[in-house]
PDB file of C-alpha atoms in Angstrom:
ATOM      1  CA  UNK I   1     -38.329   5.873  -7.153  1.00  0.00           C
ATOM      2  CA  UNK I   2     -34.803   5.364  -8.528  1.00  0.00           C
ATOM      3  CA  UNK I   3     -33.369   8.570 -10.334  1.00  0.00           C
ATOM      4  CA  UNK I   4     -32.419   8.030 -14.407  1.00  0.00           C
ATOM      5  CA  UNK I   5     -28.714   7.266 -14.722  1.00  0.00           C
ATOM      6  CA  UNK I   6     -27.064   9.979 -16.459  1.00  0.00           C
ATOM      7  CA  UNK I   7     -24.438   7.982 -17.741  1.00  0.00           C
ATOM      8  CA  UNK I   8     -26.741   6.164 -19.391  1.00  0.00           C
ATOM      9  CA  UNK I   9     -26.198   8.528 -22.597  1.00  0.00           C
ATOM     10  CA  UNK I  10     -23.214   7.570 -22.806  1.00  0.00           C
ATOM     11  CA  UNK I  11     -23.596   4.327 -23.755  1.00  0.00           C
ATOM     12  CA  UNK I  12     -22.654   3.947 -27.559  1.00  0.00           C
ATOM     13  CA  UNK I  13     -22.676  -0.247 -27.620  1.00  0.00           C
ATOM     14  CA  UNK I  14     -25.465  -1.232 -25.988  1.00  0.00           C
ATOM     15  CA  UNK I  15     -24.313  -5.125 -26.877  1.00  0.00           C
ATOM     16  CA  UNK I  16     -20.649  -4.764 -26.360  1.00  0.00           C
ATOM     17  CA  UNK I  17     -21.235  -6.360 -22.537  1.00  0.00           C
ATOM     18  CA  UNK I  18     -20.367  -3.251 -20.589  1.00  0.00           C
ATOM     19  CA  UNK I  19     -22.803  -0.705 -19.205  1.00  0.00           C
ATOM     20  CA  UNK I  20     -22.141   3.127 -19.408  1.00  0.00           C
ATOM     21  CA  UNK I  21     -23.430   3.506 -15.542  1.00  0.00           C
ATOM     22  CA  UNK I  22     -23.012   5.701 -12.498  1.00  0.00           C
ATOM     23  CA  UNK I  23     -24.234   3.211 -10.299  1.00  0.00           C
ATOM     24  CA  UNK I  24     -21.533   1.077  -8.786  1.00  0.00           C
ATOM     25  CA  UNK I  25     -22.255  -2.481  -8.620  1.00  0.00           C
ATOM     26  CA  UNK I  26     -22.110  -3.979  -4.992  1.00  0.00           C
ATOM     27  CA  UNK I  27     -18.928  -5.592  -5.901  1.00  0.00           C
ATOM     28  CA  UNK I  28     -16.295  -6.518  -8.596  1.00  0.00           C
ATOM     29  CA  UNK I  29     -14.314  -9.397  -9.437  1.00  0.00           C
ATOM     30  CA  UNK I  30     -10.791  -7.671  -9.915  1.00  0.00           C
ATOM     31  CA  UNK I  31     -10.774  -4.315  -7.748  1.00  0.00           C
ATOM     32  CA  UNK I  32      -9.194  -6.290  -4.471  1.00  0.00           C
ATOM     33  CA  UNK I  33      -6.207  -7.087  -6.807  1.00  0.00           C
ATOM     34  CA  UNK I  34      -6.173  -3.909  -8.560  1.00  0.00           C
ATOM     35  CA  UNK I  35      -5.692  -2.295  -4.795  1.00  0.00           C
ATOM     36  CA  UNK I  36      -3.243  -4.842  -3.954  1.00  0.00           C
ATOM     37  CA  UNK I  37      -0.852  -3.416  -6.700  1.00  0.00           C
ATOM     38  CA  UNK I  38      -1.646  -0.037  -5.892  1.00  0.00           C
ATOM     39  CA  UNK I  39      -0.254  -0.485  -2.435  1.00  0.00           C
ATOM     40  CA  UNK I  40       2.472  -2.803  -3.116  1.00  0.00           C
ATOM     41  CA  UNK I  41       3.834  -0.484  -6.310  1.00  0.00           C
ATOM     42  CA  UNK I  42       3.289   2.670  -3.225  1.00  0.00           C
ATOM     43  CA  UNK I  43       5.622   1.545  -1.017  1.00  0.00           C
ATOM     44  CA  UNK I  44       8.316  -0.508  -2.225  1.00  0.00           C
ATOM     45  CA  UNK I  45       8.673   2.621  -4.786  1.00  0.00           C
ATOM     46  CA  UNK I  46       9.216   4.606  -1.400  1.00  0.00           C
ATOM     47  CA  UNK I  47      10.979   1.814   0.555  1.00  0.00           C
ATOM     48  CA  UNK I  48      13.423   0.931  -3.075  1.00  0.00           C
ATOM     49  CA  UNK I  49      14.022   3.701  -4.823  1.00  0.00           C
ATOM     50  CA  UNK I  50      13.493   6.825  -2.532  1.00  0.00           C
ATOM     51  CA  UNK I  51      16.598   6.523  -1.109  1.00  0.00           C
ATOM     52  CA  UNK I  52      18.910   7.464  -4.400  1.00  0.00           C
ATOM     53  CA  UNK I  53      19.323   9.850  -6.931  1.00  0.00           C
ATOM     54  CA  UNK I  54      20.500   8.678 -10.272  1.00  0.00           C
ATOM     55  CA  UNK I  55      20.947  10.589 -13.525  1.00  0.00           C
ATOM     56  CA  UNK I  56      19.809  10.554 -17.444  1.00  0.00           C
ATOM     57  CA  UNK I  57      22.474  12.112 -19.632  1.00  0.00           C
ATOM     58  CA  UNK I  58      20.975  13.853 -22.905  1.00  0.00           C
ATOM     59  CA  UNK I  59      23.441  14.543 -25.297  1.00  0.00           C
ATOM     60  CA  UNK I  60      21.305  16.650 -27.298  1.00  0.00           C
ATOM     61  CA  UNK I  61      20.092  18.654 -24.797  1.00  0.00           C
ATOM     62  CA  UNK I  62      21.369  22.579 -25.611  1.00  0.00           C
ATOM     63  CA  UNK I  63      24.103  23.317 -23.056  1.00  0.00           C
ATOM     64  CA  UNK I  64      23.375  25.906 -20.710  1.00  0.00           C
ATOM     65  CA  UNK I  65      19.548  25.396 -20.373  1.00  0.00           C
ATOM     66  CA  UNK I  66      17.494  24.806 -17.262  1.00  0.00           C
ATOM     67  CA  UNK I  67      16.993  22.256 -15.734  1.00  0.00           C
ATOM     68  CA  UNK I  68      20.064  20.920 -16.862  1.00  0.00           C
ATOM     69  CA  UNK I  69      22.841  23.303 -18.173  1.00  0.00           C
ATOM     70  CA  UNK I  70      25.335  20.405 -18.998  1.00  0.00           C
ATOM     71  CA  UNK I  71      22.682  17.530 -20.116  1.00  0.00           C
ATOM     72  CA  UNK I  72      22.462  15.926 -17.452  1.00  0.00           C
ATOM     73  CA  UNK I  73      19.201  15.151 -15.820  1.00  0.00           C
ATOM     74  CA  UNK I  74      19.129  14.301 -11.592  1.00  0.00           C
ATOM     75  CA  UNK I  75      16.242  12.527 -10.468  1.00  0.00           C
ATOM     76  CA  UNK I  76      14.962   9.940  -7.737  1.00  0.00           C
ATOM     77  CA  UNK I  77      15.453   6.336  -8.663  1.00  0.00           C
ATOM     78  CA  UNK I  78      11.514   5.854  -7.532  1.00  0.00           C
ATOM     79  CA  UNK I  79      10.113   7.684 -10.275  1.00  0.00           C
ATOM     80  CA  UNK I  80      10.790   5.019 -12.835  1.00  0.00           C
ATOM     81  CA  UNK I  81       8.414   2.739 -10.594  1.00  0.00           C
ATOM     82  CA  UNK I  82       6.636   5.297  -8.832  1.00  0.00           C
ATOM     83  CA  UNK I  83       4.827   6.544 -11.812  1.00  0.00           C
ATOM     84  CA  UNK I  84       2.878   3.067 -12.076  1.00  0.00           C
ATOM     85  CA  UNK I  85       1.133   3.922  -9.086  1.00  0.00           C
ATOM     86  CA  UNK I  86      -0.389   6.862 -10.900  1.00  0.00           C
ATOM     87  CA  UNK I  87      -1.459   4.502 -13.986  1.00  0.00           C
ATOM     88  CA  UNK I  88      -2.935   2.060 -11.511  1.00  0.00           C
ATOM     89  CA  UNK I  89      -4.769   4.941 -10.061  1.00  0.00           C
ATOM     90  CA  UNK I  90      -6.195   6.048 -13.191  1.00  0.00           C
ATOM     91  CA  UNK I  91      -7.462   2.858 -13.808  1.00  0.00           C
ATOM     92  CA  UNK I  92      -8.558   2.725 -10.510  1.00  0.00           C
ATOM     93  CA  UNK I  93     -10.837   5.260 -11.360  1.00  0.00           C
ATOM     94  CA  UNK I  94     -11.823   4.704 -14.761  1.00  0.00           C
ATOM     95  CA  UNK I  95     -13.109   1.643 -14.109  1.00  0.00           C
ATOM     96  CA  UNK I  96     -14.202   1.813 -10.529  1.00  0.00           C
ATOM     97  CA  UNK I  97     -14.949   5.382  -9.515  1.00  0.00           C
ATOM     98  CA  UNK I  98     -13.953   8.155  -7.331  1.00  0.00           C
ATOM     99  CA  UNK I  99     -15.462   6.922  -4.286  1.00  0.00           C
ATOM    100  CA  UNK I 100     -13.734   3.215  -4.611  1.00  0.00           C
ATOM    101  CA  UNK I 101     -10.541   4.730  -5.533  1.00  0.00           C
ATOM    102  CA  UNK I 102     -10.823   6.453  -2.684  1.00  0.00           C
ATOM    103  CA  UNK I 103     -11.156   3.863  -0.317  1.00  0.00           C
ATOM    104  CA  UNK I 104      -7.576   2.752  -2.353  1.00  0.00           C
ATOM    105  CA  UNK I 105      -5.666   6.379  -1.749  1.00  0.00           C
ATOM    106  CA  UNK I 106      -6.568   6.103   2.028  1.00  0.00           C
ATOM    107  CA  UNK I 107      -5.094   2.595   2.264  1.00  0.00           C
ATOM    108  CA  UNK I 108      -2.114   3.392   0.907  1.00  0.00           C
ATOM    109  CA  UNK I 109      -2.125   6.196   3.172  1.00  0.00           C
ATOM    110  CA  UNK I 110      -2.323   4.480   5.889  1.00  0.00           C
ATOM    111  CA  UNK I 111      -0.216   1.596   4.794  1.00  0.00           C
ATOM    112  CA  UNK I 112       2.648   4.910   4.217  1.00  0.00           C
ATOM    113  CA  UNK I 113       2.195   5.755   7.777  1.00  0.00           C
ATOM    114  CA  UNK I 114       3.099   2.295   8.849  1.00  0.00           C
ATOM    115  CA  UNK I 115       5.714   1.548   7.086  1.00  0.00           C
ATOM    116  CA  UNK I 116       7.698   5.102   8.575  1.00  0.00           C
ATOM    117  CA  UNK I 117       6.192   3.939  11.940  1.00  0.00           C
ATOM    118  CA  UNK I 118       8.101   0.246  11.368  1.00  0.00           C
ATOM    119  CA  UNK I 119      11.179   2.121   9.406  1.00  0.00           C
ATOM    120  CA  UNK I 120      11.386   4.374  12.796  1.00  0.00           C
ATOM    121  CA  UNK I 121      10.972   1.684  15.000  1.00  0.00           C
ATOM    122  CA  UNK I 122      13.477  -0.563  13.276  1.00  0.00           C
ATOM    123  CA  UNK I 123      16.020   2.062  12.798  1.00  0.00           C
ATOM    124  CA  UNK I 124      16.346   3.283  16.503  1.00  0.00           C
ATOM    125  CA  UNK I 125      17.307   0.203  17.687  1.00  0.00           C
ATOM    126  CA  UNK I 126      20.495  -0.652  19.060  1.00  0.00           C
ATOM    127  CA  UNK I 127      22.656  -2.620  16.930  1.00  0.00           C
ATOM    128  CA  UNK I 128      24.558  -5.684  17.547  1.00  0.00           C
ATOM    129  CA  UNK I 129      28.233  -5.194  17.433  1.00  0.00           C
ATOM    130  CA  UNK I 130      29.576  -8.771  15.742  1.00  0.00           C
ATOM    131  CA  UNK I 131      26.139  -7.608  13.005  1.00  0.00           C
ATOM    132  CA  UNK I 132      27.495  -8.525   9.525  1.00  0.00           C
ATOM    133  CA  UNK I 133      26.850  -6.908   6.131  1.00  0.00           C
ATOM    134  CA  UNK I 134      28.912  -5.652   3.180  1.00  0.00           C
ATOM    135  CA  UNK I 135      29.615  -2.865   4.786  1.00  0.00           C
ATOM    136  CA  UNK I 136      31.475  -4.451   7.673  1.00  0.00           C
ATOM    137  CA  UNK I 137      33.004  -6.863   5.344  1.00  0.00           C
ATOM    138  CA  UNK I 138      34.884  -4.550   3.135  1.00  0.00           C
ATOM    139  CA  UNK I 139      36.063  -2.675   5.923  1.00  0.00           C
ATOM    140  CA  UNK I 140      37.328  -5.800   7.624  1.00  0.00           C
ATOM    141  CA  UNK I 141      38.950  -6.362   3.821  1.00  0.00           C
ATOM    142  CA  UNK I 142      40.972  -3.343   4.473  1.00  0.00           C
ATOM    143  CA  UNK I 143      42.214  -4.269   8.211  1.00  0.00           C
ATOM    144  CA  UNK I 144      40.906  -1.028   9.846  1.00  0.00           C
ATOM    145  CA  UNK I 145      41.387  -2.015  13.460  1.00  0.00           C
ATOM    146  CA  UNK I 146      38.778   0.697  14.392  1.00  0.00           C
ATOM    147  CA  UNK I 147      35.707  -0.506  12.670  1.00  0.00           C
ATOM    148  CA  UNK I 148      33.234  -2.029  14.653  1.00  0.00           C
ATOM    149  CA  UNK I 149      31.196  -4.482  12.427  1.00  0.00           C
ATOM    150  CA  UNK I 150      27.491  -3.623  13.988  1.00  0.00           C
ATOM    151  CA  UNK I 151      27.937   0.210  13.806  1.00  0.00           C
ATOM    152  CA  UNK I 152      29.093   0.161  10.038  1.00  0.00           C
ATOM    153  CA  UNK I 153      26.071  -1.906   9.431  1.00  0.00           C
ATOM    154  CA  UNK I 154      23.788   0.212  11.427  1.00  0.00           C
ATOM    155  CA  UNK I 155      24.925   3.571   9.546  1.00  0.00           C
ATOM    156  CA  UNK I 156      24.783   1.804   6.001  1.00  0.00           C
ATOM    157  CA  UNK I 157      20.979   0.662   7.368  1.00  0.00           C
ATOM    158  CA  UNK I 158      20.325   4.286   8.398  1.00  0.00           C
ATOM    159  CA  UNK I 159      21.363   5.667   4.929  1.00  0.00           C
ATOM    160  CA  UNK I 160      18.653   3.701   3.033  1.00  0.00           C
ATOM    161  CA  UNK I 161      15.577   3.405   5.577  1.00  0.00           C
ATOM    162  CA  UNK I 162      15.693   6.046   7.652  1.00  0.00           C
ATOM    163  CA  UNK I 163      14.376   9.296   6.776  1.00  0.00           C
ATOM    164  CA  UNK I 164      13.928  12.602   8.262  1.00  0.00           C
ATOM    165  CA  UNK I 165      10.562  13.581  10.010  1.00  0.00           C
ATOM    166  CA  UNK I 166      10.502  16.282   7.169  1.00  0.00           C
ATOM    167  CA  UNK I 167      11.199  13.873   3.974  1.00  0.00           C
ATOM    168  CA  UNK I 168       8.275  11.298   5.639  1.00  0.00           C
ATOM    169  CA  UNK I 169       5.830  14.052   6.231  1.00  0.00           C
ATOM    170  CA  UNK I 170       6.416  15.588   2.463  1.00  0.00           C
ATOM    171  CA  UNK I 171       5.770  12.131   0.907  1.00  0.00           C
ATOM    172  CA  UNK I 172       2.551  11.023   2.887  1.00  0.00           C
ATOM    173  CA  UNK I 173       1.021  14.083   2.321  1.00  0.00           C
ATOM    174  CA  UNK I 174       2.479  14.849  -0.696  1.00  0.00           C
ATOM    175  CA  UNK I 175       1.166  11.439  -2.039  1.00  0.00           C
ATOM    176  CA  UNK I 176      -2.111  11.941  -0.218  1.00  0.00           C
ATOM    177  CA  UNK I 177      -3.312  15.721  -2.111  1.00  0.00           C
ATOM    178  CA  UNK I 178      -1.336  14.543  -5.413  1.00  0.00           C
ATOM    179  CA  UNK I 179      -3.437  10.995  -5.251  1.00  0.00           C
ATOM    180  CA  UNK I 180      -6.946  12.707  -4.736  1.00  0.00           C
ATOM    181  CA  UNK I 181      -6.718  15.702  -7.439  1.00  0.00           C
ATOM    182  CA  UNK I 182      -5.382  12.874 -10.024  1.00  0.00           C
ATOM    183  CA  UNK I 183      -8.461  10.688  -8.851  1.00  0.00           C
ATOM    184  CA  UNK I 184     -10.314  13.811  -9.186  1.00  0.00           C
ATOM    185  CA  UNK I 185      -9.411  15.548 -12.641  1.00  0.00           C
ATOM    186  CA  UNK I 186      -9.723  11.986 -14.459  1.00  0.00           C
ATOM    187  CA  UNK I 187     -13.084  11.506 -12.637  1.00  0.00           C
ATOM    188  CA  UNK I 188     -14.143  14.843 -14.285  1.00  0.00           C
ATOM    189  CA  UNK I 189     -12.471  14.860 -17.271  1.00  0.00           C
ATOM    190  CA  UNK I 190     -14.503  11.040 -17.628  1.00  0.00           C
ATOM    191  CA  UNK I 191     -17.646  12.825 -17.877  1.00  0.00           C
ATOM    192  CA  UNK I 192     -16.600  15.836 -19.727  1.00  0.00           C
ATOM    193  CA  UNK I 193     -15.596  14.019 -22.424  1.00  0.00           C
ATOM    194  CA  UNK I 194     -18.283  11.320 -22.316  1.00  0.00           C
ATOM    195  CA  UNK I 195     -15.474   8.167 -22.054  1.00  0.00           C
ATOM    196  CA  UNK I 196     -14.094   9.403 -25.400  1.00  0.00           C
ATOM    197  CA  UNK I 197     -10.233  10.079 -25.498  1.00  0.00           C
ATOM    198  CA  UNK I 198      -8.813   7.746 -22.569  1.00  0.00           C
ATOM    199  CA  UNK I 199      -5.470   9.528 -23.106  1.00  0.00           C
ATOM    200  CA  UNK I 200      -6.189  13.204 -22.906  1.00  0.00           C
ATOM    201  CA  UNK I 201      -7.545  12.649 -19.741  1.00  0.00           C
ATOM    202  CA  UNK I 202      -4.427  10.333 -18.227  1.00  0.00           C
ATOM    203  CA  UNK I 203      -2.538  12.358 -18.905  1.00  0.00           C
ATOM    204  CA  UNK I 204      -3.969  15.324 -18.384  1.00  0.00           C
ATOM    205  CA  UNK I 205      -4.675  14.092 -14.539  1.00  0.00           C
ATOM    206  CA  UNK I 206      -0.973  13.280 -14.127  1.00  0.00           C
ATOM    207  CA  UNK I 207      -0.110  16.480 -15.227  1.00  0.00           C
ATOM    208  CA  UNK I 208      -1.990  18.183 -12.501  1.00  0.00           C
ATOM    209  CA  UNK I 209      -1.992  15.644  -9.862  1.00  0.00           C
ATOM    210  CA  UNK I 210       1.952  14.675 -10.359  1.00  0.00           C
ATOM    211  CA  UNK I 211       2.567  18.641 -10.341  1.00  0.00           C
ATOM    212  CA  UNK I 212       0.972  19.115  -6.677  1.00  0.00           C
ATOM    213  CA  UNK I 213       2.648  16.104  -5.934  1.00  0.00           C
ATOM    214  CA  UNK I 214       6.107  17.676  -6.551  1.00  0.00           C
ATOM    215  CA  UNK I 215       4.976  20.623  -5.454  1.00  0.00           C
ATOM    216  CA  UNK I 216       4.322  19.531  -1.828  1.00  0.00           C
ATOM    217  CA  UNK I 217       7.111  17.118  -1.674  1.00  0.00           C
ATOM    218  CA  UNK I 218      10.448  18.762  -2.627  1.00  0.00           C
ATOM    219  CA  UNK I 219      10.023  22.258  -0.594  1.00  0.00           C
ATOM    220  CA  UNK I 220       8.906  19.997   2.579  1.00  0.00           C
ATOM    221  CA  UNK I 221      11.534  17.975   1.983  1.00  0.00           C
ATOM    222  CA  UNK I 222      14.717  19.973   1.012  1.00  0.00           C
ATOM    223  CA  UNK I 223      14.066  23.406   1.317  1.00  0.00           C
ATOM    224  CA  UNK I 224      16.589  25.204   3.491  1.00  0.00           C
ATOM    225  CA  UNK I 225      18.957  22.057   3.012  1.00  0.00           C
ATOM    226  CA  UNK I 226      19.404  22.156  -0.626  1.00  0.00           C
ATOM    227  CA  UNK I 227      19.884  25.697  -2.409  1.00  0.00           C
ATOM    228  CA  UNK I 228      16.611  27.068  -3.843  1.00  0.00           C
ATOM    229  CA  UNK I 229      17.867  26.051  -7.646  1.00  0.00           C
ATOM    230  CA  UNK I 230      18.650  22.542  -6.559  1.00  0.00           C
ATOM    231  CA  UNK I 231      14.978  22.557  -5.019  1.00  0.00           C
ATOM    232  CA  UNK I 232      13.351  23.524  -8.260  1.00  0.00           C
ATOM    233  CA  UNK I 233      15.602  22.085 -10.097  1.00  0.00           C
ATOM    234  CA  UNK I 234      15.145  18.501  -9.334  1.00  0.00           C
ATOM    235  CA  UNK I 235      11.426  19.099  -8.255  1.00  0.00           C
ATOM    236  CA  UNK I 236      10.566  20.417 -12.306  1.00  0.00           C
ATOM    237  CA  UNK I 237      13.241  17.453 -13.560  1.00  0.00           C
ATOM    238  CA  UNK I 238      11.083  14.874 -11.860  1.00  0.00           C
ATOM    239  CA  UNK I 239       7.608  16.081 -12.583  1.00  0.00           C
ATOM    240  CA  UNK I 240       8.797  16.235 -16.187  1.00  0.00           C
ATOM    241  CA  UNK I 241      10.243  12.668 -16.135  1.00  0.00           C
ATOM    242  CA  UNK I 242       7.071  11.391 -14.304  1.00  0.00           C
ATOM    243  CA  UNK I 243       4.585  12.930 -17.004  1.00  0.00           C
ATOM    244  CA  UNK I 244       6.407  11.570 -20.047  1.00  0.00           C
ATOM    245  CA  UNK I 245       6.736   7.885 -18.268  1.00  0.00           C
ATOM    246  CA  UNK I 246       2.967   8.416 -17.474  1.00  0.00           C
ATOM    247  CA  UNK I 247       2.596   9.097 -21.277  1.00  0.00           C
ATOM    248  CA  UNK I 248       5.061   6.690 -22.429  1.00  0.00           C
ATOM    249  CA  UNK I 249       2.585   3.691 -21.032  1.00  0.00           C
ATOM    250  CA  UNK I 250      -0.617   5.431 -22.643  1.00  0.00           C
ATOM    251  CA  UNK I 251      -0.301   1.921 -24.528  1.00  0.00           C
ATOM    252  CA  UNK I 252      -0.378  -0.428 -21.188  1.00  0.00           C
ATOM    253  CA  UNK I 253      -2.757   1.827 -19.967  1.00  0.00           C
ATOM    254  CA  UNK I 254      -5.726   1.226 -22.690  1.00  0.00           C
ATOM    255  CA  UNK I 255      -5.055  -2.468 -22.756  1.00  0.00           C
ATOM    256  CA  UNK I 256      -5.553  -2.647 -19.184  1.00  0.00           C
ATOM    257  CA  UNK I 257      -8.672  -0.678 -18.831  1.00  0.00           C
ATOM    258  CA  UNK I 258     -10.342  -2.366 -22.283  1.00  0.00           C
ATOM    259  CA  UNK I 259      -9.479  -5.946 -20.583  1.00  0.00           C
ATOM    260  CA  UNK I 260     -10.349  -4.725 -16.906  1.00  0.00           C
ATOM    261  CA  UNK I 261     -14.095  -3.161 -18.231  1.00  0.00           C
ATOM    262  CA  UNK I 262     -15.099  -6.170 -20.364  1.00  0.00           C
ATOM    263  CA  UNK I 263     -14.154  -8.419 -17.308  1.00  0.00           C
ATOM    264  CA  UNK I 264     -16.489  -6.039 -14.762  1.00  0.00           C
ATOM    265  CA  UNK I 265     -18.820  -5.413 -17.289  1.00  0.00           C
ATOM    266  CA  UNK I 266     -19.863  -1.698 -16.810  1.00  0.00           C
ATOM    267  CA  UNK I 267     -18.472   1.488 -17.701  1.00  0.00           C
ATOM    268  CA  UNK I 268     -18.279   3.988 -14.288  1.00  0.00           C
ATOM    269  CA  UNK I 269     -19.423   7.597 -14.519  1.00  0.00           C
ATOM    270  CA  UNK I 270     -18.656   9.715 -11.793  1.00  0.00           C
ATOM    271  CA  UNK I 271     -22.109  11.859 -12.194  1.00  0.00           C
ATOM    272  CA  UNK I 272     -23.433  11.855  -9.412  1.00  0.00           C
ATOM    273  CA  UNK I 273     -20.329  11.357  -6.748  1.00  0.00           C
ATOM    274  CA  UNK I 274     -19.286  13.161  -3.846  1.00  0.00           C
ATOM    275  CA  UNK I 275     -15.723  14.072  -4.292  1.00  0.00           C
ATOM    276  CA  UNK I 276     -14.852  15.106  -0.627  1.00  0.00           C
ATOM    277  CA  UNK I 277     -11.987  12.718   0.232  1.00  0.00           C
ATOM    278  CA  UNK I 278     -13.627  12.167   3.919  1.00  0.00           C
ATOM    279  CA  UNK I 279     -16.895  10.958   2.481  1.00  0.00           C
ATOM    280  CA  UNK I 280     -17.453   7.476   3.479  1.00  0.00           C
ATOM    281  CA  UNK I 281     -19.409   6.360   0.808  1.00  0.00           C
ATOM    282  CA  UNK I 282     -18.210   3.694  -1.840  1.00  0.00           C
TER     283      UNK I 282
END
C-alpha cells in the first residue's frame, strides 16, 4: 500500500496543472538541460574568472571601515558568474528535489576534478620554443634578445590555468559542502514554509551555503600566504558580493521556476528524502 503524500496539503490550485508532490516523477522534460548549465556555469566560472581579482569602488562607503577602509572593494572576477551556479542550484531543487540535485552537485564534482586533472596535465608539459602568443609578441616588440618565445608563453599559460594543489583542493571541496547545505537549507526551508515565499528561502540558502563556501575556500587557499586581514578580508567581501548578486536576480529566479514548474507539471516536496549526500537514490 502506497503511503499518503504529505505534500499533498500543500496544494492550493488543484487546476493550475502542477501537483504539490513528494513523489518524483520517473523523469522530466527539462532537468538534463537544467544540469547542463549547472556544469557549464561551474567551471568556466573556475576556468574564466578564478584567475583575477578585480575591484568595485564605493564612493559612499565611510572611510576607514572594514572590509574596505578606502572604498574600495577586492574580489574574484568569478563571483559575478559564479553566483548563477547557486541560482541554478536552487532551482535545481525547487523544482526537482534534493536527491536529483544531488545527482547534479556530484557531477559537477566530478567534472571539477577533471578539469584540474586536464589543467595539470596540460600545464606540465614542455613547451615549444618558436610557441607564439601576445606575450611573446610584445616582448619581441621591444627587441629583448633574451626572450625565448615558448617560455614567455608557457609562464603567461601558467598564470591563468595553473593552480596550486591548495587553491584546487579549497574549491572542489569548498564547492562540494557549500553546494549540498544550499541544496539542503532550500530543501527544508521548501517544506517549512509550505512553497510560500520563494525568496526568503533563496536567499536564505545562499546565505548559509555561500558562507561555508567562503569559509572553506579562502583559509585553504591563502592562509599563511596572504596576511590573516587580507584572508578575511576578501573572504567576507566576496560572500557579501555573492549574497546581494544572489538577491539581486530574486526576479530571474521566480520567472524561471514559475516557467520551469508549469512545463514539469508538479510541485517537489522534499518530505520524505534522505539528505545524506552518498545516498544513491534519485
Amino acid at each position: 500500500m502506497d503511503k499518503p503524500d504529505k505534500a499533498a496539503a500543500f496544494d492550493d490550485d488543484p487546476d493550475d496543472g502542477v501537483q504539490a508532490t513528494s513523489h518524483a516523477p520517473v523523469s522530466f522534460r527539462y532537468y538534463e538541460f537544467v544540469m547542463a548549465a549547472f556544469v557549464a556555469i561551474l567551471l568556466l566560472s573556475n576556468l574564466i574568472g578564478a584567475a583575477k581579482l578585480t575591484f568595485l569602488e564605493v564612493s559612499w562607503w565611510p572611510a576607514g571601515w572594514w572590509p574596505a577602509p578606502e572604498g574600495i572593494f577586492i574580489y574574484g572576477a568569478g563571483i559575478l558568474f559564479f553566483p548563477l551556479g547557486y541560482v541554478i542550484g536552487d532551482i535545481l531543487t525547487e523544482i526537482y528535489g534534493f536527491a536529483r540535485a544531488r545527482r547534479v552537485i556530484w557531477t559537477g564534482f566530478a567534472a571539477m576534478i577533471f578539469l584540474a586533472f586536464m589543467s595539470y596535465v596540460v600545464v606540465s608539459l614542455p613547451a615549444f620554443d618558436g610557441w607564439q602568443c601576445a606575450g611573446s609578441a610584445s616582448l619581441d616588440m621591444r627587441g629583448d634578445p633574451q626572450a625565448v618565445p615558448g617560455a614567455i608563453c608557457q609562464q603567461t599559460y601558467e598564470s591563468v590555468f595553473g593552480s596550486t594543489w591548495r587553491i584546487v583542493l579549497a574549491s572542489i571541496t569548498a564547492f562540494w559542502a557549500g553546494e549540498f547545505v544550499n541544496s539542503y537549507v532550500m530543501a527544508k526551508m521548501k517544506v517549512w514554509t509550505k512553497g510560500k515565499a520563494l525568496w526568503s528561502r533563496t536567499i536564505g540558502s545562499t546565505v548559509v551555503g555561500q558562507g561555508v563556501d567562503s569559509l572553506i575556500f579562502y583559509p585553504i587557499a591563502f592562509w599563511g600566504i596572504w596576511t590573516t586581514e587580507a584572508v578575511l578580508t576578501v573572504m567576507v567581501t566576496n560572500w557579501l558580493l555573492k549574497v546581494v548578486w544572489e538577491a539581486a536576480l530574486t526576479p530571474v529566479t521566480y520567472l524561471m521556476v514559475n516557467r520551469l514548474k508549469k512545463a514539469e507539471g508538479v510541485d517537489l516536496y522534499d518530505t520524505d528524502t534522505d539528505f545524506s549526500p552518498f545516498s544513491g537514490k534519485a
